[in-house]
C-alpha cells in the first residue's frame, strides 16, 4: 500500500498542513526544521525540544538558532524533558559534534539570543493541539527524537487526540539498528517512551507512521551540491549546505542523508513513501535487543494461534521504501530557494563577518 492510500487526506488540498515538530537538534533535525519552517505547504505551529543528540538546553539553543536563520522567530520553541524516563541521557556527540549541530559556532554561525517559550514542552504541545481542536483543525505531530515528551503528553493529556491528525515519527527499524545492532537511536535512547506512545496512540485511535532506518538514509545530498548551497546568498541555503558538508566530512563520504527532514517530506508528500500496516512492539527486556522495534511482517491471515504473544495491539503504517531522490529534491528546492525578504530573516544568526 502506498502511503498516499494510508495517509488519506493529509490536508494539503485544504491549504498548508498544520504540523508540530519534537526535536533533539541535531544536524539532521536542523535539516527538518529548515524544511518545516520554509515550505509553503506546511504550517509550523511549534517546535518542542528533548534530550537526545545533545543536552536539552543545547537542543533549545540549536533549534532557536535554526528558526532565526529561517526567519521564523514567530514559531514558539519549548524546553522539554532533560533525560529518558528510565535510561540516562546519552548524547550522540560522535555523530552531531560537541554542540549537537555540527560545531557550527566555530564556523561563524551566531547562536540565537531568543528565549524559549516559558511553558514546558508538554504544556505547549497540549495548548497547540487543543487550540487546533477548538478551531476544527487537526495537527500532524512529527517526533524526530526520543519520544519522552510525547509519552508524557499522551498519558497526561489524552484529550489532545482531538487535535491530532496523525503521528509521523522518525524512529525504529524493521531490519537493522544504528545505536545497536537491533535498535535505532531515538527508540533505543528511551524505549519505554516509544512503547507508551504506540500503546497510547492505539488506545486513542491516533494513526501512526513509522519513518525508520529502512528509509532514513535514502534521501541524500551530494557534497558538491552542499558547496553550491554554502556559496548562496541566502542564510537558509548556507546553513543547509553547512549541515550536509559537516556530515560528509565527519563520515568521509561524498554525500549525506537529510535524515529527519525525510519524515517531514513524508507529511508533505506521502506518495513518495511505501508503507505497510503492521503490528509493532518495542523490546524492553532484551539484553542485546532492548529498544528494538519488533515489526511483525508475517503474512496476515495465517493462524498465529501458536504464538504465545499474539499480534501486537499497535498496528501502524511502517515505511519500508522511499523515493529518496524525490524527497532530496523537495528539501533542496525549499532550502535552496532564494527567500522572499523576511523582516527578521537570519537577523540574529546571519553568518558573522570573518
Ligand atoms: O537514528 C536517527 C535519529 O537519531 C535521528 O533523529 C537523529 O537526529 C538522532 O536523533
Ligand atoms: Ca533527531
CSV table of C-alpha atoms and ligand atoms in Angstrom, one decimal:
chain,number,residue,atom,x,y,z
A,1,UNK,CA,0.0,0.0,0.0
A,2,UNK,CA,1.4,3.4,-0.8
A,3,UNK,CA,1.4,5.9,2.0
A,4,UNK,CA,-0.9,8.1,-0.1
A,5,UNK,CA,-3.7,5.5,0.5
A,6,UNK,CA,-2.6,5.0,4.1
A,7,UNK,CA,-2.3,8.7,4.9
A,8,UNK,CA,-5.6,9.7,3.4
A,9,UNK,CA,-6.3,13.4,3.1
A,10,UNK,CA,-3.4,14.9,4.9
A,11,UNK,CA,-4.9,18.4,4.5
A,12,UNK,CA,-2.8,19.6,1.6
A,13,UNK,CA,-5.8,20.4,-0.7
A,14,UNK,CA,-7.2,22.5,2.1
A,15,UNK,CA,-4.1,24.6,2.4
A,16,UNK,CA,-0.8,24.3,4.4
A,17,UNK,CA,-0.7,21.2,6.6
A,18,UNK,CA,-0.6,22.1,10.3
A,19,UNK,CA,2.5,20.4,11.9
A,20,UNK,CA,4.5,20.4,15.2
A,21,UNK,CA,8.0,19.0,15.5
A,22,UNK,CA,9.6,17.5,18.6
A,23,UNK,CA,13.3,17.5,18.1
A,24,UNK,CA,16.8,16.8,19.6
A,25,UNK,CA,18.6,19.3,17.2
A,26,UNK,CA,20.8,17.6,15.9
A,27,UNK,CA,22.3,18.1,12.5
A,28,UNK,CA,19.5,16.3,10.7
A,29,UNK,CA,16.8,17.7,13.0
A,30,UNK,CA,18.1,21.1,11.8
A,31,UNK,CA,17.6,20.0,8.2
A,32,UNK,CA,14.0,19.1,9.2
A,33,UNK,CA,13.3,22.4,10.9
A,34,UNK,CA,14.6,24.4,7.9
A,35,UNK,CA,12.2,22.4,5.7
A,36,UNK,CA,9.2,22.7,8.0
A,37,UNK,CA,9.8,26.4,8.6
A,38,UNK,CA,10.2,27.4,4.9
A,39,UNK,CA,8.0,25.1,2.9
A,40,UNK,CA,4.7,26.9,1.8
A,41,UNK,CA,2.8,23.6,2.1
A,42,UNK,CA,3.4,23.4,5.9
A,43,UNK,CA,2.0,25.5,8.7
A,44,UNK,CA,4.7,25.0,11.5
A,45,UNK,CA,2.8,25.7,14.8
A,46,UNK,CA,5.6,24.9,17.3
A,47,UNK,CA,8.8,23.1,17.9
A,48,UNK,CA,9.4,21.2,21.2
A,49,UNK,CA,12.8,20.1,22.5
A,50,UNK,CA,14.0,16.9,24.3
A,51,UNK,CA,17.3,15.5,25.3
A,52,UNK,CA,18.8,13.1,22.7
A,53,UNK,CA,21.6,14.0,20.3
A,54,UNK,CA,22.6,16.8,22.8
A,55,UNK,CA,21.5,18.0,26.2
A,56,UNK,CA,18.1,19.6,26.2
A,57,UNK,CA,19.3,23.2,26.8
A,58,UNK,CA,21.7,22.8,23.8
A,59,UNK,CA,18.9,21.5,21.8
A,60,UNK,CA,16.8,24.5,22.6
A,61,UNK,CA,19.6,26.9,21.6
A,62,UNK,CA,20.2,25.0,18.4
A,63,UNK,CA,16.6,25.0,17.5
A,64,UNK,CA,16.1,28.7,18.2
A,65,UNK,CA,19.2,29.4,16.0
A,66,UNK,CA,17.9,27.4,13.1
A,67,UNK,CA,14.5,29.2,13.3
A,68,UNK,CA,16.3,32.5,13.4
A,69,UNK,CA,18.1,31.7,10.2
A,70,UNK,CA,14.8,30.6,8.7
A,71,UNK,CA,13.3,34.0,9.6
A,72,UNK,CA,10.7,32.2,11.8
A,73,UNK,CA,11.1,33.9,15.1
A,74,UNK,CA,7.3,33.6,15.3
A,75,UNK,CA,7.4,29.8,15.9
A,76,UNK,CA,7.3,29.0,19.7
A,77,UNK,CA,10.1,26.7,21.0
A,78,UNK,CA,9.7,25.0,24.4
A,79,UNK,CA,12.2,23.1,26.5
A,80,UNK,CA,11.1,19.5,27.4
A,81,UNK,CA,12.4,16.6,29.4
A,82,UNK,CA,16.2,16.5,30.1
A,83,UNK,CA,16.5,12.7,30.2
A,84,UNK,CA,14.6,9.5,29.2
A,85,UNK,CA,12.0,8.0,31.6
A,86,UNK,CA,14.4,5.3,32.9
A,87,UNK,CA,17.7,5.4,30.9
A,88,UNK,CA,20.3,8.1,31.5
A,89,UNK,CA,20.8,10.7,28.8
A,90,UNK,CA,23.3,9.5,26.2
A,91,UNK,CA,24.2,12.3,23.7
A,92,UNK,CA,25.5,11.4,20.3
A,93,UNK,CA,28.5,13.8,20.0
A,94,UNK,CA,30.3,11.4,17.8
A,95,UNK,CA,27.6,12.0,15.1
A,96,UNK,CA,26.5,15.5,15.7
A,97,UNK,CA,29.5,17.3,17.1
A,98,UNK,CA,30.1,18.9,20.5
A,99,UNK,CA,27.3,21.4,20.2
A,100,UNK,CA,24.9,18.9,18.6
A,101,UNK,CA,24.7,20.8,15.4
A,102,UNK,CA,27.9,20.2,13.5
A,103,UNK,CA,30.0,22.6,15.7
A,104,UNK,CA,28.7,25.4,13.6
A,105,UNK,CA,29.5,28.2,16.1
A,106,UNK,CA,33.3,27.9,15.5
A,107,UNK,CA,32.4,28.1,11.8
A,108,UNK,CA,30.9,31.5,12.3
A,109,UNK,CA,27.2,30.9,13.0
A,110,UNK,CA,26.0,33.1,15.8
A,111,UNK,CA,23.7,31.3,18.2
A,112,UNK,CA,20.3,32.7,18.9
A,113,UNK,CA,19.7,35.1,21.8
A,114,UNK,CA,16.0,34.5,21.8
A,115,UNK,CA,14.3,32.9,24.8
A,116,UNK,CA,12.3,29.8,24.7
A,117,UNK,CA,8.5,29.8,25.4
A,118,UNK,CA,8.1,29.8,29.2
A,119,UNK,CA,5.9,26.7,29.1
A,120,UNK,CA,7.2,23.2,29.4
A,121,UNK,CA,7.2,21.3,26.1
A,122,UNK,CA,4.3,19.1,27.2
A,123,UNK,CA,2.2,22.1,28.1
A,124,UNK,CA,3.0,23.9,24.8
A,125,UNK,CA,2.1,20.7,22.8
A,126,UNK,CA,-1.2,20.5,24.8
A,127,UNK,CA,-2.1,24.1,24.2
A,128,UNK,CA,-1.3,23.9,20.5
A,129,UNK,CA,-3.3,20.7,19.9
A,130,UNK,CA,-6.3,21.7,22.0
A,131,UNK,CA,-6.4,25.1,20.2
A,132,UNK,CA,-6.4,23.3,16.9
A,133,UNK,CA,-9.2,21.1,18.0
A,134,UNK,CA,-11.2,24.1,19.1
A,135,UNK,CA,-10.7,25.6,15.6
A,136,UNK,CA,-11.8,22.4,14.0
A,137,UNK,CA,-8.3,21.5,12.8
A,138,UNK,CA,-6.0,18.5,13.3
A,139,UNK,CA,-2.3,18.8,13.6
A,140,UNK,CA,0.3,16.3,12.3
A,141,UNK,CA,2.8,15.6,15.2
A,142,UNK,CA,6.3,14.8,13.9
A,143,UNK,CA,8.6,13.4,16.7
A,144,UNK,CA,12.2,13.4,15.4
A,145,UNK,CA,13.9,12.4,18.7
A,146,UNK,CA,13.5,10.2,21.7
A,147,UNK,CA,9.7,10.3,22.5
A,148,UNK,CA,9.9,11.2,26.2
A,149,UNK,CA,7.8,14.5,25.7
A,150,UNK,CA,5.3,12.7,23.6
A,151,UNK,CA,4.8,9.8,26.0
A,152,UNK,CA,4.2,12.3,28.9
A,153,UNK,CA,1.8,14.3,26.7
A,154,UNK,CA,-0.4,11.4,25.7
A,155,UNK,CA,-0.6,10.0,29.2
A,156,UNK,CA,-1.1,13.3,30.9
A,157,UNK,CA,-3.4,14.9,28.4
A,158,UNK,CA,-5.1,12.2,26.3
A,159,UNK,CA,-7.7,14.7,25.2
A,160,UNK,CA,-5.2,16.2,22.8
A,161,UNK,CA,-6.1,13.3,20.5
A,162,UNK,CA,-9.0,15.5,19.3
A,163,UNK,CA,-6.4,17.8,17.7
A,164,UNK,CA,-4.2,15.1,16.2
A,165,UNK,CA,-4.3,14.1,12.5
A,166,UNK,CA,-1.5,11.6,12.8
A,167,UNK,CA,1.9,11.0,14.4
A,168,UNK,CA,4.7,10.6,11.9
A,169,UNK,CA,7.8,9.7,13.9
A,170,UNK,CA,11.4,9.2,12.9
A,171,UNK,CA,12.5,6.1,14.7
A,172,UNK,CA,12.8,2.4,14.8
A,173,UNK,CA,13.8,0.0,12.0
A,174,UNK,CA,12.2,-3.1,10.5
A,175,UNK,CA,15.6,-4.5,9.8
A,176,UNK,CA,18.8,-3.1,11.2
A,177,UNK,CA,19.6,-0.7,14.0
A,178,UNK,CA,22.2,2.0,14.3
A,179,UNK,CA,22.7,2.7,18.0
A,180,UNK,CA,23.0,-1.1,18.5
A,181,UNK,CA,22.7,-4.0,16.1
A,182,UNK,CA,19.0,-4.2,16.9
A,183,UNK,CA,17.9,-0.7,17.9
A,184,UNK,CA,17.6,2.8,16.3
A,185,UNK,CA,18.9,5.7,18.3
A,186,UNK,CA,15.6,7.5,19.1
A,187,UNK,CA,13.9,4.4,20.4
A,188,UNK,CA,17.0,3.0,22.0
A,189,UNK,CA,17.5,6.2,23.9
A,190,UNK,CA,14.1,6.0,25.5
A,191,UNK,CA,12.4,2.6,24.8
A,192,UNK,CA,9.7,3.0,27.5
A,193,UNK,CA,8.5,6.2,26.0
A,194,UNK,CA,8.3,4.7,22.5
A,195,UNK,CA,6.3,1.8,23.9
A,196,UNK,CA,4.0,4.2,25.7
A,197,UNK,CA,3.4,6.3,22.6
A,198,UNK,CA,2.5,3.3,20.4
A,199,UNK,CA,0.2,2.0,23.2
A,200,UNK,CA,-1.4,5.4,23.8
A,201,UNK,CA,-1.9,6.2,20.1
A,202,UNK,CA,-3.5,2.8,19.6
A,203,UNK,CA,-5.9,3.3,22.5
A,204,UNK,CA,-6.7,6.9,21.4
A,205,UNK,CA,-7.2,5.9,17.8
A,206,UNK,CA,-4.5,8.2,16.5
A,207,UNK,CA,-2.9,6.9,13.2
A,208,UNK,CA,0.9,6.5,13.4
A,209,UNK,CA,3.5,6.3,10.7
A,210,UNK,CA,7.0,4.9,11.4
A,211,UNK,CA,9.7,6.6,9.3
A,212,UNK,CA,12.5,4.3,10.4
A,213,UNK,CA,16.1,3.5,9.3
A,214,UNK,CA,14.7,1.4,6.4
A,215,UNK,CA,14.1,4.7,4.6
A,216,UNK,CA,16.0,7.3,6.7
A,217,UNK,CA,19.3,7.1,4.9
A,218,UNK,CA,17.9,7.1,1.3
A,219,UNK,CA,17.2,10.8,0.7
A,220,UNK,CA,20.8,12.1,0.1
A,221,UNK,CA,22.5,15.3,-1.0
A,222,UNK,CA,26.0,15.4,-2.5
A,223,UNK,CA,28.9,17.3,-1.1
A,224,UNK,CA,29.2,19.3,-4.3
A,225,UNK,CA,25.6,20.4,-4.0
A,226,UNK,CA,26.3,21.4,-0.4
A,227,UNK,CA,29.2,23.5,-1.6
A,228,UNK,CA,26.8,25.3,-4.0
A,229,UNK,CA,24.4,25.9,-1.1
A,230,UNK,CA,27.2,27.3,1.1
A,231,UNK,CA,28.1,29.8,-1.7
A,232,UNK,CA,24.5,31.0,-2.0
A,233,UNK,CA,23.3,34.5,-0.9
A,234,UNK,CA,20.6,33.1,1.5
A,235,UNK,CA,21.4,32.3,5.1
A,236,UNK,CA,19.0,29.4,4.9
A,237,UNK,CA,20.9,27.8,1.9
A,238,UNK,CA,24.3,28.4,3.6
A,239,UNK,CA,23.2,26.7,6.8
A,240,UNK,CA,21.6,23.8,4.9
A,241,UNK,CA,24.8,23.4,2.9
A,242,UNK,CA,26.9,23.5,6.1
A,243,UNK,CA,24.8,20.8,7.7
A,244,UNK,CA,25.3,18.4,4.8
A,245,UNK,CA,29.0,19.3,4.4
A,246,UNK,CA,29.6,18.6,8.1
A,247,UNK,CA,28.2,15.1,7.7
A,248,UNK,CA,30.2,14.4,4.6
A,249,UNK,CA,33.4,15.5,6.4
A,250,UNK,CA,32.5,13.6,9.6
A,251,UNK,CA,31.9,10.3,7.8
A,252,UNK,CA,34.3,10.9,4.9
A,253,UNK,CA,31.6,10.5,2.3
A,254,UNK,CA,30.7,12.3,-0.9
A,255,UNK,CA,27.0,12.7,0.1
A,256,UNK,CA,24.9,12.7,3.3
A,257,UNK,CA,21.3,12.0,4.3
A,258,UNK,CA,18.8,14.7,5.0
A,259,UNK,CA,17.8,12.4,7.9
A,260,UNK,CA,14.9,13.7,10.0
A,261,UNK,CA,13.9,16.0,7.1
A,262,UNK,CA,12.7,12.9,5.3
A,263,UNK,CA,10.0,12.4,7.9
A,264,UNK,CA,8.8,16.0,7.2
A,265,UNK,CA,8.8,15.1,3.5
A,266,UNK,CA,6.6,12.1,4.3
A,267,UNK,CA,4.0,14.5,5.7
A,268,UNK,CA,4.2,16.8,2.7
A,269,UNK,CA,4.4,14.1,0.0
A,270,UNK,CA,3.1,10.7,1.3
A,271,UNK,CA,3.1,9.4,-2.2
A,272,UNK,CA,6.9,9.2,-2.0
A,273,UNK,CA,6.7,6.5,0.7
A,274,UNK,CA,5.7,2.9,0.5
A,275,UNK,CA,4.2,1.7,3.8
A,276,UNK,CA,2.6,-1.5,5.2
A,277,UNK,CA,0.1,-1.6,8.1
A,278,UNK,CA,2.0,-3.9,10.5
A,279,UNK,CA,1.9,-4.8,14.2
A,280,UNK,CA,4.8,-3.3,16.1
A,281,UNK,CA,6.1,-3.8,19.6
A,282,UNK,CA,9.1,-2.2,21.4
A,283,UNK,CA,11.5,-4.7,23.1
A,284,UNK,CA,12.0,-3.5,26.6
A,285,UNK,CA,13.7,-6.6,28.2
A,286,UNK,CA,16.2,-7.9,25.7
A,287,UNK,CA,19.9,-7.9,26.7
A,288,UNK,CA,21.1,-7.4,23.1
A,289,UNK,CA,17.8,-6.1,21.7
A,290,UNK,CA,16.5,-3.5,24.1
A,291,UNK,CA,14.9,-0.7,22.1
A,292,UNK,CA,14.3,-2.8,19.0
A,293,UNK,CA,11.1,-2.1,17.1
A,294,UNK,CA,9.8,-5.6,16.5
A,295,UNK,CA,7.9,-5.2,13.2
A,296,UNK,CA,5.7,-8.3,12.6
A,297,UNK,CA,5.9,-8.9,8.8
A,298,UNK,CA,4.4,-12.4,9.0
A,299,UNK,CA,1.8,-13.0,6.4
A,300,UNK,CA,-1.5,-11.8,7.7
A,301,UNK,CA,-4.4,-14.2,7.7
A,302,UNK,CA,-2.3,-17.1,8.7
A,303,UNK,CA,-3.2,-18.6,12.1
A,304,UNK,CA,-0.8,-17.4,14.7
A,305,UNK,CA,-2.7,-19.3,17.5
A,306,UNK,CA,0.6,-21.0,18.4
A,307,UNK,CA,2.2,-17.6,19.1
A,308,UNK,CA,2.0,-17.0,22.9
A,309,UNK,CA,2.4,-13.3,22.4
A,310,UNK,CA,-0.4,-12.9,19.8
A,311,UNK,CA,-0.3,-9.9,17.5
A,312,UNK,CA,0.8,-6.6,18.8
A,313,UNK,CA,-2.1,-4.2,19.6
A,314,UNK,CA,-0.3,-1.3,17.9
A,315,UNK,CA,-0.8,-1.7,14.1
A,316,UNK,CA,0.9,1.2,12.4
A,317,UNK,CA,2.0,2.3,8.9
A,318,UNK,CA,5.6,1.2,8.6
A,319,UNK,CA,7.7,2.8,5.9
A,320,UNK,CA,9.5,0.1,4.0
A,321,UNK,CA,10.6,2.0,0.9
A,322,UNK,CA,11.0,5.6,-0.2
A,323,UNK,CA,11.8,7.6,-3.4
A,324,UNK,CA,14.9,9.1,-1.9
A,325,UNK,CA,15.7,11.4,-4.8
A,326,UNK,CA,12.1,12.8,-4.7
A,327,UNK,CA,12.5,13.7,-1.0
A,328,UNK,CA,16.0,15.1,-1.5
A,329,UNK,CA,14.7,17.3,-4.4
A,330,UNK,CA,11.9,18.6,-2.1
A,331,UNK,CA,14.4,19.5,0.6
A,332,UNK,CA,16.8,21.2,-1.9
A,333,UNK,CA,14.1,23.1,-3.7
A,334,UNK,CA,13.0,24.5,-0.3
A,335,UNK,CA,16.3,25.4,1.3
A,336,UNK,CA,17.9,26.4,-1.9
A,337,UNK,CA,15.1,28.8,-3.0
A,338,UNK,CA,16.0,32.4,-2.8
A,339,UNK,CA,13.9,33.6,0.1
A,340,UNK,CA,11.5,36.5,-0.1
A,341,UNK,CA,12.7,39.3,2.1
A,342,UNK,CA,11.6,38.5,5.7
A,343,UNK,CA,11.6,41.1,8.5
A,344,UNK,CA,14.0,39.1,10.7
A,345,UNK,CA,15.5,36.8,8.0
A,346,UNK,CA,18.7,35.5,9.5
A,347,UNK,CA,18.9,38.7,11.5
A,348,UNK,CA,20.4,37.2,14.7
A,349,UNK,CA,22.2,34.2,13.2
A,350,UNK,CA,23.5,35.8,10.0
A,351,UNK,CA,26.9,34.4,9.2
A,352,UNK,CA,29.3,36.8,11.1
A,353,UNK,CA,31.8,38.6,9.0
A,354,UNK,CA,35.1,36.9,9.3
B,1,LIG,O1,18.6,7.3,14.4
B,1,LIG,C1,18.5,8.6,13.8
B,1,LIG,C2,17.8,9.5,14.7
B,1,LIG,O2,18.6,9.7,15.9
B,1,LIG,C3,17.7,10.9,14.1
B,1,LIG,O3,16.5,11.5,14.6
B,1,LIG,C4,18.9,11.7,14.6
B,1,LIG,O4,18.7,13.1,14.7
B,1,LIG,C5,19.0,11.1,16.0
B,1,LIG,O5,18.1,11.8,16.9
B,2,LIG,CA1,16.7,13.7,15.7
